[in-house]
CSV table of C-alpha atoms in Angstrom, one decimal:
chain,number,residue,atom,x,y,z
M,1,MET,CA,-60.1,63.6,-25.7
M,2,LYS,CA,-59.3,59.9,-25.2
M,3,LYS,CA,-55.8,60.8,-24.2
M,4,GLN,CA,-57.0,63.3,-21.7
M,5,ASN,CA,-59.5,60.8,-20.3
M,6,TRP,CA,-56.7,58.2,-19.9
M,7,MET,CA,-54.5,60.9,-18.1
M,8,ILE,CA,-57.4,61.7,-15.8
M,9,ALA,CA,-57.8,58.0,-15.0
M,10,LEU,CA,-54.1,58.0,-14.1
M,11,ALA,CA,-54.7,61.0,-11.9
M,12,LEU,CA,-57.5,59.1,-10.2
M,13,LEU,CA,-55.3,56.1,-9.8
M,14,GLY,CA,-52.8,58.2,-7.8
M,15,GLY,CA,-55.6,59.7,-5.8
M,16,GLY,CA,-57.0,56.3,-5.2
M,17,VAL,CA,-53.7,55.4,-3.5
M,18,VAL,CA,-54.3,58.3,-1.1
M,19,TYR,CA,-58.1,57.8,-0.7
M,20,LEU,CA,-58.9,54.3,-2.0
M,21,TRP,CA,-62.5,55.4,-1.5
M,22,GLN,CA,-64.9,52.7,-0.2
M,23,SER,CA,-67.8,52.9,-2.6
M,24,PRO,CA,-68.4,49.3,-3.8
M,25,ILE,CA,-69.5,50.3,-7.3
M,26,SER,CA,-68.0,48.4,-10.2
M,27,MET,CA,-65.1,48.9,-12.6
M,28,SER,CA,-67.6,48.8,-15.4
M,29,ALA,CA,-69.0,52.0,-14.1
M,30,LEU,CA,-65.6,53.6,-14.6
M,31,VAL,CA,-65.4,52.3,-18.2
M,32,LYS,CA,-68.8,53.8,-18.9
M,33,GLY,CA,-68.1,57.0,-17.0
M,34,LEU,CA,-64.7,57.8,-18.7
M,35,GLY,CA,-65.1,55.9,-21.9
M,36,LEU,CA,-62.0,53.8,-21.3
M,37,PRO,CA,-61.5,50.7,-23.5
M,38,GLN,CA,-61.2,47.3,-21.8
M,39,ASP,CA,-57.4,47.1,-22.3
M,40,LYS,CA,-57.0,50.3,-20.3
M,41,LEU,CA,-59.3,49.0,-17.7
M,42,ALA,CA,-57.3,45.8,-17.3
M,43,ALA,CA,-54.1,48.0,-17.0
M,44,LEU,CA,-55.7,49.9,-14.1
M,45,SER,CA,-56.8,46.7,-12.4
M,46,SER,CA,-53.4,45.1,-12.8
M,47,ALA,CA,-51.8,48.2,-11.3
M,48,GLY,CA,-53.8,47.6,-8.2
M,49,VAL,CA,-56.8,49.8,-8.5
M,50,SER,CA,-59.8,48.2,-6.9
M,51,ALA,CA,-63.3,48.7,-8.3
M,52,SER,CA,-64.2,50.7,-5.3
M,53,ALA,CA,-61.4,53.2,-5.8
M,54,ALA,CA,-62.1,53.5,-9.5
M,55,SER,CA,-65.8,54.2,-8.9
M,56,THR,CA,-65.1,57.8,-7.8
M,57,ALA,CA,-64.5,58.6,-11.4
M,58,ALA,CA,-68.0,57.6,-12.4
M,59,SER,CA,-69.8,60.3,-10.6
M,60,SER,CA,-72.3,60.7,-13.5
M,61,LEU,CA,-73.7,57.3,-12.5
M,62,SER,CA,-74.1,58.1,-8.8
M,63,GLN,CA,-77.1,59.6,-7.0
M,64,SER,CA,-76.7,62.9,-5.2
M,65,ALA,CA,-76.8,61.1,-1.9
M,66,MET,CA,-73.5,59.5,-2.7
M,67,LEU,CA,-71.7,62.4,-4.4
M,68,GLN,CA,-70.8,63.9,-1.1
M,69,ALA,CA,-68.5,61.0,-0.3
M,70,SER,CA,-66.2,61.3,-3.3
M,71,PRO,CA,-63.2,63.6,-3.0
M,72,PHE,CA,-63.2,63.9,-6.7
M,73,ALA,CA,-66.9,64.9,-7.0
M,74,LYS,CA,-65.9,68.5,-6.1
M,75,ASN,CA,-63.9,68.7,-9.4
M,76,LYS,CA,-66.4,68.9,-12.2
M,77,SER,CA,-63.5,68.8,-14.6
M,78,ILE,CA,-59.7,68.7,-14.5
M,79,ASP,CA,-57.7,70.9,-16.8
M,80,LEU,CA,-54.3,69.2,-16.9
M,81,SER,CA,-52.6,72.5,-17.8
M,82,SER,CA,-54.3,74.5,-15.1
M,83,ASP,CA,-52.8,76.1,-11.9
M,84,GLU,CA,-55.2,73.9,-9.9
M,85,LEU,CA,-53.2,70.8,-11.1
M,86,LYS,CA,-49.9,72.5,-10.0
M,87,THR,CA,-51.2,73.4,-6.6
M,88,ASP,CA,-53.6,70.6,-5.6
M,89,PRO,CA,-51.3,68.1,-3.7
M,90,HIS,CA,-53.5,65.2,-4.5
M,91,LEU,CA,-53.7,65.8,-8.2
M,92,ASN,CA,-50.1,66.7,-8.5
M,93,THR,CA,-49.0,63.7,-6.5
M,94,ALA,CA,-51.2,61.5,-8.6
M,95,LEU,CA,-49.2,62.3,-11.7
M,96,MET,CA,-45.9,62.1,-9.9
M,97,THR,CA,-46.5,58.8,-8.0
M,98,PRO,CA,-43.4,56.6,-8.3
M,99,ASP,CA,-43.7,53.2,-9.9
M,100,LYS,CA,-42.9,51.4,-6.6
M,101,GLU,CA,-45.5,52.3,-4.0
M,102,VAL,CA,-44.6,52.2,-0.3
M,103,ILE,CA,-47.4,51.4,2.0
M,104,GLY,CA,-47.6,51.2,5.8
M,105,PRO,CA,-48.8,48.2,7.9
M,106,GLU,CA,-52.3,49.7,8.3
M,107,GLU,CA,-52.9,50.2,4.6
M,108,ALA,CA,-51.4,46.7,3.9
M,109,ALA,CA,-53.9,45.2,6.3
M,110,ARG,CA,-56.8,47.1,4.8
M,111,ARG,CA,-55.9,46.0,1.3
M,112,LYS,CA,-55.5,42.4,2.5
M,113,LYS,CA,-59.0,42.6,3.9
M,114,MET,CA,-60.3,44.1,0.6
M,115,GLU,CA,-58.8,41.2,-1.3
M,116,ALA,CA,-60.4,38.7,1.1
M,117,LEU,CA,-63.8,40.3,0.7
M,118,GLY,CA,-63.5,40.0,-3.1
M,119,TYR,CA,-62.9,43.7,-4.0
M,120,MET,CA,-60.0,42.9,-6.4
M,121,VAL,CA,-61.4,41.3,-9.5
M,122,PRO,CA,-58.4,39.8,-11.4
M,123,ALA,CA,-57.4,41.9,-14.4
M,124,ASP,CA,-57.9,39.0,-16.9
M,125,TYR,CA,-61.6,38.7,-16.0
M,126,LEU,CA,-62.1,42.3,-17.2
M,127,THR,CA,-61.3,41.4,-20.8
M,128,LYS,CA,-63.5,38.3,-21.1
M,129,ASP,CA,-66.6,38.5,-23.2
M,130,LEU,CA,-70.2,37.9,-22.1
M,131,GLN,CA,-70.4,34.2,-23.1
M,132,SER,CA,-67.1,33.3,-21.4
M,133,LEU,CA,-68.2,35.0,-18.2
M,134,LYS,CA,-71.5,33.1,-18.3
M,135,LYS,CA,-69.7,29.8,-18.7
M,136,MET,CA,-67.3,30.5,-15.9
M,137,ALA,CA,-70.1,31.8,-13.7
M,138,LYS,CA,-72.2,28.6,-14.3
M,139,ALA,CA,-69.1,26.6,-13.2
M,140,GLY,CA,-69.2,28.5,-9.9
M,141,ASP,CA,-66.5,31.1,-10.4
M,142,ALA,CA,-67.4,34.0,-8.0
M,143,TYR,CA,-65.2,36.6,-9.8
M,144,ALA,CA,-66.9,35.7,-13.1
M,145,MET,CA,-70.3,36.2,-11.4
M,146,VAL,CA,-69.2,39.7,-10.2
M,147,HIS,CA,-68.0,40.9,-13.5
M,148,LEU,CA,-71.0,39.4,-15.3
M,149,GLY,CA,-73.3,41.3,-12.9
M,150,GLU,CA,-71.3,44.5,-13.7
M,151,LYS,CA,-71.7,43.9,-17.4
M,152,TYR,CA,-75.5,43.3,-17.0
M,153,TYR,CA,-76.0,46.5,-15.1
M,154,PHE,CA,-73.5,49.0,-16.5
M,155,GLU,CA,-73.1,47.8,-20.1
M,156,LEU,CA,-76.3,46.1,-21.2
M,157,ASN,CA,-79.0,47.7,-19.0
M,158,LYS,CA,-81.0,50.1,-21.1
M,159,ASN,CA,-78.4,49.9,-23.9
M,160,PRO,CA,-80.0,48.4,-27.0
M,161,GLU,CA,-76.9,49.5,-29.1
M,162,ASN,CA,-74.8,46.9,-27.4
M,163,PRO,CA,-74.5,43.8,-29.7
M,164,ASP,CA,-75.2,41.5,-26.7
M,165,TYR,CA,-78.4,43.3,-25.8
M,166,ASP,CA,-81.5,41.2,-25.4
M,167,PRO,CA,-84.8,43.2,-25.2
M,168,GLN,CA,-86.4,40.4,-23.3
M,169,THR,CA,-84.0,40.6,-20.4
M,170,ASP,CA,-84.4,42.8,-17.4
M,171,TYR,CA,-80.8,43.5,-16.9
M,172,ALA,CA,-81.1,45.5,-13.7
M,173,ASN,CA,-82.8,42.5,-11.9
M,174,GLN,CA,-80.6,40.0,-13.7
M,175,ALA,CA,-77.5,41.9,-12.4
M,176,LYS,CA,-78.8,41.8,-8.8
M,177,SER,CA,-79.6,38.1,-9.1
M,178,THR,CA,-76.0,37.5,-10.4
M,179,PHE,CA,-74.5,39.4,-7.5
M,180,LYS,CA,-76.6,37.4,-5.1
M,181,ASP,CA,-75.1,34.2,-6.6
M,182,ALA,CA,-71.6,35.7,-6.3
M,183,LEU,CA,-72.4,36.5,-2.6
M,184,VAL,CA,-73.3,32.9,-1.8
M,185,ALA,CA,-70.2,31.8,-3.8
M,186,GLY,CA,-68.1,33.7,-1.3
M,187,ASN,CA,-67.7,37.2,-2.7
M,188,ILE,CA,-68.8,39.2,0.3
M,189,ARG,CA,-68.4,42.6,-1.4
M,190,SER,CA,-71.4,41.7,-3.6
M,191,ALA,CA,-73.9,42.6,-0.9
M,192,ALA,CA,-72.6,46.1,-0.9
M,193,ILE,CA,-72.8,46.3,-4.6
M,194,ILE,CA,-76.5,45.3,-4.5
M,195,SER,CA,-77.0,48.0,-1.8
M,196,GLU,CA,-75.4,50.7,-4.0
M,197,LEU,CA,-77.4,49.6,-7.1
M,198,TYR,CA,-80.6,50.1,-5.1
M,199,LEU,CA,-79.2,53.4,-3.9
M,200,GLN,CA,-78.7,54.5,-7.5
M,201,GLU,CA,-82.3,53.6,-8.2
M,202,ASN,CA,-83.5,55.6,-5.2
M,203,ASN,CA,-84.9,52.5,-3.6
M,204,LEU,CA,-83.7,53.5,-0.1
M,205,VAL,CA,-85.3,50.8,1.9
M,206,ASP,CA,-83.7,48.0,-0.1
M,207,ALA,CA,-80.4,49.9,-0.2
M,208,TYR,CA,-80.4,50.1,3.6
M,209,ALA,CA,-81.4,46.5,4.0
M,210,TRP,CA,-78.5,45.3,1.8
M,211,TYR,CA,-76.2,47.6,3.8
M,212,LEU,CA,-77.3,45.7,6.9
M,213,ILE,CA,-76.6,42.4,5.1
M,214,SER,CA,-73.1,43.6,4.2
M,215,ASP,CA,-72.4,44.8,7.7
M,216,ARG,CA,-73.5,41.5,9.2
M,217,LEU,CA,-71.2,39.6,6.9
M,218,GLY,CA,-68.2,41.7,8.1
M,219,ASP,CA,-67.7,44.0,5.2
M,220,SER,CA,-66.8,47.0,7.4
M,221,ILE,CA,-65.2,48.8,4.4
M,222,SER,CA,-68.5,49.1,2.5
M,223,ALA,CA,-70.5,49.5,5.7
M,224,ASP,CA,-68.3,52.5,6.8
M,225,TRP,CA,-68.8,54.0,3.4
M,226,PHE,CA,-72.6,53.6,3.5
M,227,ARG,CA,-72.7,55.2,7.0
M,228,SER,CA,-71.1,58.3,5.5
M,229,THR,CA,-74.0,58.9,3.1
M,230,LYS,CA,-77.0,61.1,3.6
M,231,VAL,CA,-79.2,58.1,3.2
M,232,TYR,CA,-77.8,56.7,6.4
M,233,THR,CA,-77.3,59.9,8.4
M,234,GLU,CA,-80.8,61.2,7.5
M,235,ALA,CA,-82.7,57.9,7.5
M,236,SER,CA,-86.0,58.1,9.3
M,237,GLU,CA,-86.9,55.5,12.0
M,238,GLN,CA,-89.6,54.3,9.6
M,239,LEU,CA,-87.1,53.6,6.9
M,240,LYS,CA,-84.8,51.8,9.3
M,241,GLN,CA,-87.6,49.6,10.6
M,242,ALA,CA,-88.8,48.8,7.0
M,243,ALA,CA,-85.2,47.8,6.1
M,244,LYS,CA,-84.8,45.6,9.2
M,245,ALA,CA,-88.1,43.9,8.4
M,246,LYS,CA,-86.7,42.8,5.1
M,247,LEU,CA,-83.7,41.0,6.6
M,248,PRO,CA,-85.4,37.6,7.3
M,249,VAL,CA,-86.7,37.4,3.8
M,250,LEU,CA,-83.3,38.3,2.3
M,251,ILE,CA,-81.4,35.9,4.5
M,252,ALA,CA,-83.9,33.1,3.6
M,253,GLU,CA,-83.4,33.8,-0.1
M,254,LEU,CA,-79.6,33.7,0.2
M,255,ASP,CA,-79.8,30.4,2.2
M,256,SER,CA,-82.0,29.0,-0.5
M,257,ARG,CA,-79.5,30.0,-3.2
M,258,SER,CA,-76.7,28.4,-1.1
M,259,LYS,CA,-78.6,25.1,-0.9
M,260,ALA,CA,-79.4,25.1,-4.6
M,261,ALA,CA,-75.7,25.6,-5.4
M,262,ASN,CA,-74.7,23.0,-2.8
M,263,ARG,CA,-72.8,25.5,-0.7
M,264,THR,CA,-72.6,26.2,3.0
M,265,PRO,CA,-75.1,29.0,3.9
M,266,ILE,CA,-73.3,32.3,4.5
M,267,PHE,CA,-75.4,33.0,7.6
M,268,LYS,CA,-75.0,30.6,10.4
M,269,SER,CA,-78.2,29.2,11.8
């Protein structure tokens, strides 16, 4: 079963080259969704798979409002010996993808933007333990903050069997707070991650509000993804206005965090 999961992950890697889907959800969700060990996760990351592309594999963690966006959500399971694998051009190409990928200028520019926005967490961060990440985050490392937030939400949240679990910690809120710190430290993608976490929790007003933050900060990749969801396309005027009303409070909080960390505010006055 583990071997099959790893092969499915490889298939998704190839599909990610074609789709590189825009959901900002984390690599940790993929680990939890497929049961992949950290060394396999690092291998995926070093191969160039962003957290956003990998997230399509973790459909069990997504709300129904987001499932429509994933090209893999239609395949409830993949039988590697089935006729579907032989005939589906995306699945078949995934397993036959050459080692050296050739990309065009448009895709190269998009990947460069993803890197600038903080989508690509370096592979070595994905193998660090909780205490190491905390230490690095305290020193101001934005990538450490991102992966620490992922660990809080996807590995420790409601998981008392984890040896690092602390019953006194609200890991869902702690994760969002850590992503906010990562945002003011320069990881723009973190705003979209917060939006999607609220989306998973069915808190549509806050999800929409953080989408607006993400869009204002120039993360068009995540913003375009959010605009493809039913939450956006079917949003009532009341929901939109409630989300917009939250913006001044959210911006003030982020500015306050920036000042506390002695950083330049991410929103210009």
